[in-house]
Coordinates of C-alpha atoms and ligand atoms in Angstrom, one line a residue:
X161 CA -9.7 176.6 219.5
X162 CA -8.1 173.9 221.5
X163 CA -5.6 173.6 219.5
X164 CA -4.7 177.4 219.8
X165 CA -4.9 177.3 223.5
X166 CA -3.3 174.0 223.6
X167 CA -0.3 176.3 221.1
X168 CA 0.1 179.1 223.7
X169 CA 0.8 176.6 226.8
X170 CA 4.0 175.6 225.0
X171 CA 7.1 176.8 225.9
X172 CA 7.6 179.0 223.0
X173 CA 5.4 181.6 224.5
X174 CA 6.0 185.5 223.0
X175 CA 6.8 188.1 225.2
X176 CA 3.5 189.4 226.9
X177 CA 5.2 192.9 228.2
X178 CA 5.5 191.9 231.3
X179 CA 9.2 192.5 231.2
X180 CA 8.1 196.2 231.7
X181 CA 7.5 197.9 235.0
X182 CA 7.7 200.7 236.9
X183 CA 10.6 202.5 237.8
X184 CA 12.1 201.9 240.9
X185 CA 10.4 199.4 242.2
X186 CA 11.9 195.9 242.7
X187 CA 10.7 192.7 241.7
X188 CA 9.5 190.6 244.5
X189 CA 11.7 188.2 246.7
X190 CA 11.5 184.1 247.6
X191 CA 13.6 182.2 249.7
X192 CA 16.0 181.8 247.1
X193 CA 16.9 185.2 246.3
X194 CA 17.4 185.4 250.4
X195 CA 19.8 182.7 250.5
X196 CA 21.6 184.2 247.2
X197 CA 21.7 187.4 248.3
X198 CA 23.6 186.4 251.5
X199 CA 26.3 184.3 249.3
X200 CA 27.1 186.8 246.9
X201 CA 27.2 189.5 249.4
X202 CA 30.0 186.9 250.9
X203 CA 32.2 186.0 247.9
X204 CA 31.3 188.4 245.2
X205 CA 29.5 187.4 241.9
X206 CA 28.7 183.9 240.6
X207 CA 28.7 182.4 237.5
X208 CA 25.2 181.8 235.3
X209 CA 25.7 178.3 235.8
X210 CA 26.0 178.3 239.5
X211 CA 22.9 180.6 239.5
X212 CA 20.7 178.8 237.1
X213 CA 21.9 175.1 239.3
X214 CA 20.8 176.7 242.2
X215 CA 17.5 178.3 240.8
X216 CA 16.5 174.7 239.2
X217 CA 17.7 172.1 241.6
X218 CA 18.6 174.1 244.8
X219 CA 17.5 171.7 247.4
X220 CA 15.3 173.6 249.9
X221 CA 13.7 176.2 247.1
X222 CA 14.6 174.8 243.7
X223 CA 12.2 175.4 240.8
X224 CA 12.0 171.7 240.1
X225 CA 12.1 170.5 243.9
X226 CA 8.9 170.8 245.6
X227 CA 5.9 171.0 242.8
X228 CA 4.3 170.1 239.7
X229 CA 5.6 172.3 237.1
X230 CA 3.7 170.8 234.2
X231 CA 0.5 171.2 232.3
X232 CA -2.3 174.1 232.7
X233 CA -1.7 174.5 236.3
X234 CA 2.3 174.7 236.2
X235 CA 4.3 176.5 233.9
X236 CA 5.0 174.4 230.2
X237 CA 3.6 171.3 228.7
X238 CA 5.8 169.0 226.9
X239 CA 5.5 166.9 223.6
X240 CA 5.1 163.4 225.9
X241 CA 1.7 165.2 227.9
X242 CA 0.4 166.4 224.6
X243 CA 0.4 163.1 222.9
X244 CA 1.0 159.2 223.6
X245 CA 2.1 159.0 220.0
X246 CA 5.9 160.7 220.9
X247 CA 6.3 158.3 223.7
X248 CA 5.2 155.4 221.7
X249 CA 7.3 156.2 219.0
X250 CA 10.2 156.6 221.0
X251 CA 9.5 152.9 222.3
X252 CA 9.2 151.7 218.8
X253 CA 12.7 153.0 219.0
X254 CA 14.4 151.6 222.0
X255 CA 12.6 148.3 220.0
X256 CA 14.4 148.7 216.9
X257 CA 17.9 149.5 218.7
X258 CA 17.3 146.2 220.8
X259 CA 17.4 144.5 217.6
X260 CA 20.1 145.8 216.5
X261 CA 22.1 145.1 219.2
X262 CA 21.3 141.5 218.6
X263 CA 18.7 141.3 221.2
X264 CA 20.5 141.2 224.5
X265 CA 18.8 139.3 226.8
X266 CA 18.5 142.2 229.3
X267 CA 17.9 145.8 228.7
X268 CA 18.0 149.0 230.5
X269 CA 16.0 151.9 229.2
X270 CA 17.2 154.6 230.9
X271 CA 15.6 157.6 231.3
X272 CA 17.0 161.3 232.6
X273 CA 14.4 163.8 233.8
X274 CA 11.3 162.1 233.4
X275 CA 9.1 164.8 234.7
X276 CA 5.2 162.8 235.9
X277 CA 6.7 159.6 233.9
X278 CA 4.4 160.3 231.0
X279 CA 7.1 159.2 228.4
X280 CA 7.7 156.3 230.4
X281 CA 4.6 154.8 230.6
X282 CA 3.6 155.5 226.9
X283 CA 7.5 153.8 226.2
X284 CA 6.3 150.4 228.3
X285 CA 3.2 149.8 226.5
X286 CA 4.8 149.4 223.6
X287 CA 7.1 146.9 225.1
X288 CA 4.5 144.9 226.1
X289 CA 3.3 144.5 222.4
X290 CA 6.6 142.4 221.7
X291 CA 6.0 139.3 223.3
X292 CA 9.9 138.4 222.6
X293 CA 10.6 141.6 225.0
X294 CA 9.0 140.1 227.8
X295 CA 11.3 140.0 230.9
X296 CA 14.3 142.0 229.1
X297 CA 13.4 145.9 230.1
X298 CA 14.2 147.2 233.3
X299 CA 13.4 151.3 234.0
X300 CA 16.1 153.5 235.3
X301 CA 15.5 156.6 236.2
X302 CA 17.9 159.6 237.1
X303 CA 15.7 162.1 238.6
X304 CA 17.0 164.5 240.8
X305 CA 13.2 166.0 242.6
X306 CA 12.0 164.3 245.4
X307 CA 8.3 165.8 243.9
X308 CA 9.0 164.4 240.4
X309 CA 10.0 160.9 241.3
X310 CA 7.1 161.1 243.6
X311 CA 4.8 161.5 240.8
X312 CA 6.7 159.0 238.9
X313 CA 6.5 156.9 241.2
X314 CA 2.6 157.1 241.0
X315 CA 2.3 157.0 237.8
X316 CA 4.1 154.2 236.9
X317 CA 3.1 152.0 240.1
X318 CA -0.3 153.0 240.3
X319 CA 0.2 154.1 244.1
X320 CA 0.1 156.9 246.0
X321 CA 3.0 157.3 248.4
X322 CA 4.0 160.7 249.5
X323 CA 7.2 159.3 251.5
X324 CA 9.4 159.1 248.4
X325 CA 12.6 158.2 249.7
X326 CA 12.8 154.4 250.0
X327 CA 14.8 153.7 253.6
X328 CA 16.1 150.2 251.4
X329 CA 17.3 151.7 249.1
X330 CA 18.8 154.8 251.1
X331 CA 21.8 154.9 253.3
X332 CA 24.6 155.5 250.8
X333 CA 23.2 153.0 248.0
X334 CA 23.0 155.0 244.6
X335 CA 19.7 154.0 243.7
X336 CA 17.8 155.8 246.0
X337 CA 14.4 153.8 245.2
X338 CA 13.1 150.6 243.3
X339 CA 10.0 149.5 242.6
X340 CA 7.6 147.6 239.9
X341 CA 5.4 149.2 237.0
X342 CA 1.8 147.5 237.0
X343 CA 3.3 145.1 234.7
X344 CA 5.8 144.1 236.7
X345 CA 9.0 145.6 235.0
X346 CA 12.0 146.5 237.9
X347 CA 12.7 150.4 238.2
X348 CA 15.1 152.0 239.9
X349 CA 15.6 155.5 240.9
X350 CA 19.2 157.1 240.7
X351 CA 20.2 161.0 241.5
X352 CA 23.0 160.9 239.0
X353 CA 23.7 159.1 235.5
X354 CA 27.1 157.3 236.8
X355 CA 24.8 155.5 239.8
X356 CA 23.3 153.9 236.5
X357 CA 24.4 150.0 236.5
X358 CA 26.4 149.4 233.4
X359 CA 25.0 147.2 230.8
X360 CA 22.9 147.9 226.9
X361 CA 20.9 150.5 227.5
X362 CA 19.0 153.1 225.4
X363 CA 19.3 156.2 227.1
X364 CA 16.5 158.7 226.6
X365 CA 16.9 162.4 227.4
X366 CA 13.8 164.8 226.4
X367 CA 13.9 168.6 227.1
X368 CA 16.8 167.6 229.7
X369 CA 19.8 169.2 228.9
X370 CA 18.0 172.7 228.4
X371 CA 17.7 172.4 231.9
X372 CA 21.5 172.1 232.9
X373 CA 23.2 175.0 233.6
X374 CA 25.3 177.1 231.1
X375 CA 27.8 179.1 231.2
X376 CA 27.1 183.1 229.1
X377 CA 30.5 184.6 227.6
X378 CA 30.6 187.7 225.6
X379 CA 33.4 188.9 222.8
X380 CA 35.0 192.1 224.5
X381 CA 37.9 194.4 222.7
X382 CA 40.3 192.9 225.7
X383 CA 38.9 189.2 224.8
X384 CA 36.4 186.7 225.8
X385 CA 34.7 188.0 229.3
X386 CA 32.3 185.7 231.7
X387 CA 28.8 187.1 232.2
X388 CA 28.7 186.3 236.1
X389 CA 25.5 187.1 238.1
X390 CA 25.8 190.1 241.5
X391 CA 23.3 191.7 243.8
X392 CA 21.8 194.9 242.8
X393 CA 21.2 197.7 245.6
X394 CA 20.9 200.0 242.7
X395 CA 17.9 200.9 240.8
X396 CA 17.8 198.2 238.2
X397 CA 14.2 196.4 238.5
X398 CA 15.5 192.9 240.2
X399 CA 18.0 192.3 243.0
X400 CA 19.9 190.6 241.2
X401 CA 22.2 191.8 238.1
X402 CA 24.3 190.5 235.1
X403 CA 28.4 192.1 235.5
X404 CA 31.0 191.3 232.8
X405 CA 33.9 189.5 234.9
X406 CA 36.6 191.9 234.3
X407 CA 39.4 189.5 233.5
X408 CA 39.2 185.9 232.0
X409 CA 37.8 182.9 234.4
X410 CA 38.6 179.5 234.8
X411 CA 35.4 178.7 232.5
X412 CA 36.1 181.2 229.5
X413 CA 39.5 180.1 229.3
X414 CA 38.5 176.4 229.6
X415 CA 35.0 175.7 227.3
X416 CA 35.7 178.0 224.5
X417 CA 36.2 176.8 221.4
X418 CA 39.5 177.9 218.7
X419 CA 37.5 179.6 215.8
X420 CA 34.3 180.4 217.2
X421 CA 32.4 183.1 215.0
X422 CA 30.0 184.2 217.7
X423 CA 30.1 187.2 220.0
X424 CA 27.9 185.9 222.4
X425 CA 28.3 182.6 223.4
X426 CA 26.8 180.1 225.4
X427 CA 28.3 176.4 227.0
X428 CA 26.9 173.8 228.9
X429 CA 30.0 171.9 229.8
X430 CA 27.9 169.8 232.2
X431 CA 25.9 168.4 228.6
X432 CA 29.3 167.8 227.3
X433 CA 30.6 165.4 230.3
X434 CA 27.4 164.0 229.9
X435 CA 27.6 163.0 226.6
X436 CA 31.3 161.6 226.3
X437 CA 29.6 159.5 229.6
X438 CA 26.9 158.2 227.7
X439 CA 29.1 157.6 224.2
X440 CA 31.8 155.9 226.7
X441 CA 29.0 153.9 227.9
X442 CA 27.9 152.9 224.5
X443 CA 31.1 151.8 223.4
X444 CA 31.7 149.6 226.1
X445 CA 28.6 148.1 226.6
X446 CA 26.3 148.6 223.8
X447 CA 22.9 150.2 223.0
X448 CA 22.7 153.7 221.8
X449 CA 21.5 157.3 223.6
X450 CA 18.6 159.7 221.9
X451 CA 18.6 163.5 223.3
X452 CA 15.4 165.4 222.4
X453 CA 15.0 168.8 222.7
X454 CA 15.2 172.6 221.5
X455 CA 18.3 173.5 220.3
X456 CA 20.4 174.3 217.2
X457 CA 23.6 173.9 215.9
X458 CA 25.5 176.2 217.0
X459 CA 24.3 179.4 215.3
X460 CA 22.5 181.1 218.6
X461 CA 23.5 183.3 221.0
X462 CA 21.3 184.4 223.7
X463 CA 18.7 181.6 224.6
X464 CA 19.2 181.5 228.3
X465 CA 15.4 182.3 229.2
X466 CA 12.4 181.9 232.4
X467 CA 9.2 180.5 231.8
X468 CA 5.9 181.0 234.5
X469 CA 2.6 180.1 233.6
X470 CA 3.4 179.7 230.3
X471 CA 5.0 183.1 229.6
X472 CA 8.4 184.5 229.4
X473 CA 9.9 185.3 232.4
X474 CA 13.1 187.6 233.0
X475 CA 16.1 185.4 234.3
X476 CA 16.8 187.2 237.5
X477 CA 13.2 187.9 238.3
X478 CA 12.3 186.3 241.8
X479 CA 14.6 183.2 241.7
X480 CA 13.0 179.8 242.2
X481 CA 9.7 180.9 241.2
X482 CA 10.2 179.7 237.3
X483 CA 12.0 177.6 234.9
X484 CA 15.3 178.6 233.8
X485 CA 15.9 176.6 229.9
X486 CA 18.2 177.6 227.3
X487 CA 18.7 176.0 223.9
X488 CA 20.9 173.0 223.5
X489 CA 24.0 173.4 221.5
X490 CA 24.5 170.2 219.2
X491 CA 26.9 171.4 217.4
X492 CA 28.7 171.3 220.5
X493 CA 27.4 168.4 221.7
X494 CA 29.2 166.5 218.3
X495 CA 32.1 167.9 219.1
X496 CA 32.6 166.4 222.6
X497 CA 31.9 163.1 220.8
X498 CA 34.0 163.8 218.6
X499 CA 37.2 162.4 220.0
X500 CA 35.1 158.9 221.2
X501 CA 36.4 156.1 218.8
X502 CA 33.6 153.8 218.1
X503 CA 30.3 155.5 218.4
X504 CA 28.8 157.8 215.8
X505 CA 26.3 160.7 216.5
X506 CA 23.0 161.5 214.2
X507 CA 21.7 164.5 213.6
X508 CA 20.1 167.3 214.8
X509 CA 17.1 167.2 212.5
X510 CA 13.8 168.1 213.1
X511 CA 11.3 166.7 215.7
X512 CA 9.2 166.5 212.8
X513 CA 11.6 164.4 210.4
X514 CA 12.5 162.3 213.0
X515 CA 8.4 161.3 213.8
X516 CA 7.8 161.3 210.2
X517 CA 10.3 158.9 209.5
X518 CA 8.9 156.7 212.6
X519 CA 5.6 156.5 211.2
X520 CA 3.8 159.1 213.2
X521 CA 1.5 159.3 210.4
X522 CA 0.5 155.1 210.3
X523 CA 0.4 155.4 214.3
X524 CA -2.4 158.7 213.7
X525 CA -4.1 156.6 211.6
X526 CA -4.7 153.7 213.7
X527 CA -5.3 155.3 216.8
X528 CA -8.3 157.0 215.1
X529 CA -10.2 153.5 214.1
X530 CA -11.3 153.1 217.4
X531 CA -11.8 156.6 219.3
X532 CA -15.1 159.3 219.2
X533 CA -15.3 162.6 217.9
X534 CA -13.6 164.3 220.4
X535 CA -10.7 162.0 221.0
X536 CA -10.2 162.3 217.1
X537 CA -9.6 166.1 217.4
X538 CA -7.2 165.5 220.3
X539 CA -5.2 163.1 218.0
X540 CA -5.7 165.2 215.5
X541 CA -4.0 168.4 217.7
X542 CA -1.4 166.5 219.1
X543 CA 0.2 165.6 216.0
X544 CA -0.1 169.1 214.2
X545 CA 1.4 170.5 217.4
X546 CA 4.1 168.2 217.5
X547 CA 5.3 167.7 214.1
X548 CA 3.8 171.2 212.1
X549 CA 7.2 173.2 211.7
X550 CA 5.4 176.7 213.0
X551 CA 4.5 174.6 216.3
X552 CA 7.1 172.4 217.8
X553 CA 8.1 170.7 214.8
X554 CA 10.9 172.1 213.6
X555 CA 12.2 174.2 217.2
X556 CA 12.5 170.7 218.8
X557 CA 15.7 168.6 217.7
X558 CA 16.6 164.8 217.8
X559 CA 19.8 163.6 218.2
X560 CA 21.6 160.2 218.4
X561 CA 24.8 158.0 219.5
X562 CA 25.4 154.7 218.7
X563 CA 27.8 152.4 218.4
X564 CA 29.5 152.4 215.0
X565 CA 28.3 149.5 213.4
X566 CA 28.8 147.8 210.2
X567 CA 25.1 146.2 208.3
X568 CA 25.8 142.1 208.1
X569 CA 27.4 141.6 204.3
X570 CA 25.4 141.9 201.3
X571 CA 22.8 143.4 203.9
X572 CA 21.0 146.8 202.8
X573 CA 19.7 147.4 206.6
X574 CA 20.4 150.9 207.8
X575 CA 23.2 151.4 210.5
X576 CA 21.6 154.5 211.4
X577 CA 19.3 154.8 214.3
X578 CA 15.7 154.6 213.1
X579 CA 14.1 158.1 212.8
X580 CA 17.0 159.4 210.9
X581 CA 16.0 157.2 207.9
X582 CA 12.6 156.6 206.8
X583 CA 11.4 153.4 208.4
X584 CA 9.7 150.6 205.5
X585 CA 5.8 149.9 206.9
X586 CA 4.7 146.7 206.1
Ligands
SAH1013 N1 11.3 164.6 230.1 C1 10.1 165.2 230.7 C2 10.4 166.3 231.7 C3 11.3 167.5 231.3 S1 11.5 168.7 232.6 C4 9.1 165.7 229.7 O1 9.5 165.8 228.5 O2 8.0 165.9 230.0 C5 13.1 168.3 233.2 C6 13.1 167.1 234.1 O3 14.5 166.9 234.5 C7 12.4 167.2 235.4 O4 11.9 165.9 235.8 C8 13.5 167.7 236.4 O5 13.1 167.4 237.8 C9 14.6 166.9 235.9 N2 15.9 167.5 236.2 C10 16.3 168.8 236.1 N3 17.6 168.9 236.3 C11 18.1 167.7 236.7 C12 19.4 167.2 237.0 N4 20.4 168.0 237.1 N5 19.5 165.9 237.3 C13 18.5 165.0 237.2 N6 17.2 165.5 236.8 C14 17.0 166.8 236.6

């Protein structure tokens, strides 16, 4: 039973028919829809991407702004809150990539979106098992919600402070917060990945780029069209309305590709510069980036979705009031790094090859020596809900850049990253 209910909170809910309703009445209005409303009425429609920025990380009445949005209460739960297991492999990692590298003697681990620090946390225990990792991590966080890096902040320090904003750190400094984890290890809060001091870093990015914005084009007899967002005074059941942009715009002359098959297309060219950033990064100062999350390469269409209380949701349904997502696009994603001389990219595979390969299974094992009953089952759940291919297994993708590297001669060690090769247990 708990692991059915703990099946349905995940963000692969099925329709529940609440996309019906009556005729002619419109679905509700927030804040955000006001303000919307206003600038379309002022400057005609904008594009998906403007809307789904403003819906996600509009300042005053952005989805992600003001409240919890995880868990039973909120709206999705994600792999790191259903087990410590994902966050301690991904440690194990950042571990193995530190070696790599030669063992620098400092090392960022940077983290975008860390929602209530979860993955974080369950990241720094490990660390601490490594007694030669002792004084070499420092946390960077970009988090762009005062609320999240609030409860961050809390769960990584231990301390409540609702004043999240450090007045230090403020005042046209990047890092808009630091502090220290209970075990001491420096953190720093940032709004935006190029505030990030240079340095090695493993840069960690889970179910983050589903939540940049996209652009939607569709195939039309005249050419490529941009599906733009208007208001709708008509009878259509939101205020809001997709158009077809009746000539090319900047975007779908810009971010489409020569040769793509599909008719319907979606680009996040906001994932793209963030990539070549992070692969620039890499190549420069060493270390090596893993992007988690649901995707696919390049074979799907329309994926642009909303998710409240842990069902679908219909995009233009009361702004604000739900998470926008849609699927990442690796296939793009390799071919922005594409033109980056020396770094390779890994994958996508599976959520569950990758955890297999890090030992998920050893990790189950020993977890369970010293837990009761119930605890057991919960192990138990959490890994058949994150690596069972009908659950989140297979939806969820792992991807990597690295530096290209060569093994030492006469060496067999893997140049991959670990998790796309299967890792030797002693
Ligand atoms: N990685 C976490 C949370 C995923 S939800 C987990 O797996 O549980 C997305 C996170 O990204 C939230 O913390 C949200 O506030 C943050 N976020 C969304 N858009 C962002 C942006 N443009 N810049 C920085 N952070 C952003």
């Amino acid at each position: 039973m708990r692991l059915l209910r703990t099946f349905l909170k995940v963000r692969t809910a099925v329709n529940s028919g609440q996309f019906l309703r009556g005729l002619h009445q419109k679905s509700g209005e927030t804040e955000l829809l006001k303000q919307l409303r206003s600038k379309l009425k002022a400057t005609g429609p904008i594009t998906v991407a403007d809307y789904m920025r403003d819906v996600l990380t509009n300042p005053a009445a952005g989805y992600y702004m003001h409240k919890d949005v995880f868990g039973t209460q909120g709206d999705f739960i994600t792999s790191p809150e259903i087990s410590q297991m994902f966050g301690e492999l991904l440690g194990v990692w950042c571990v193995n990539e530190w070696m790599l590298g030669g063992s620098p003697r400092s090392m960022q681990v940077v983290e975008l979106g860390p929602g209530r620090g979860t993955l974080a946390q369950d990241m720094l225990r490990v660390f601490q098992q490594f007694p030669m990792m002792q004084g070499v991590v420092s946390l960077h966080l970009v988090e762009v919600s005062p609320k999240m890096a609030a409860m961050q902040e809390e769960r990584l320090t231990g301390v409540i402070k609702e004043d999240n904003r450090d007045n230090a750190a403020s005042g046209g400094d990047a890092v808009y917060k630091k502090r220290k984890t209970k075990a001491g290890v420096p953190m720093s809060w940032y709004s935006d990945i190029h505030d990030v001091p240079q340095g090695f870093s493993c840069y960690i990015a889970h179910e983050f780029l589903d939540a940049l914005p996209v652009h939607k084009f569709q195939r039309t007899p005249q050419g490529w069209r941009e599906v733009l967002v208007d208001v709708d005074d008509g009878e259509g059941p939101h205020h809001l309305r997709f158009v077809l942009s009746p000539s090319p715009t900047a975007a779908s002359k810009g971010f489409i590709q020569a040769g793509e098959k599909r008719d319907h297309l979606e680009v996040c060219p906001q994932a793209g510069v963030l990539v070549q950033h992070l692969a620039d990064r890499i190549a420069e100062h060493g270390g090596a980036a893993l992007l988690a999350d649901y995707g696919h390469d390049g074979t799907k269409t329309d994926t642009l979705r909303g998710f409240r209380n842990h069902q679908l949701h219909e995009v233009l349904q009361e702004p604000g009031s739900a998470d926008l997502t849609a699927d990442v696009d690796f296939s793009y994603l390799r071919h922005m790094c594409a033109c980056k001389e020396k770094v390779v990219t890994y994958g996508p595979i599976t959520q569950r090859e990758f955890l297999e390969n890090m030992g998920i299974e050893l990790r189950l094992q020993v977890l369970q020596r010293n837990v009761d009953e119930s605890q057991r089952k919960d192990l138990l759940s959490g890994y058949d809900m994150l690596t069972n291919p009908d659950k989140m297994g297979d939806r969820f993708k792992f991807f990597s850049i690295t530096r290209q590297r060569a093994p030492p001669k006469g060496s067999r060690t893997p140049t991959e990253p670990a998790g796309f090769y299967t890792l030797e247990f002693q």
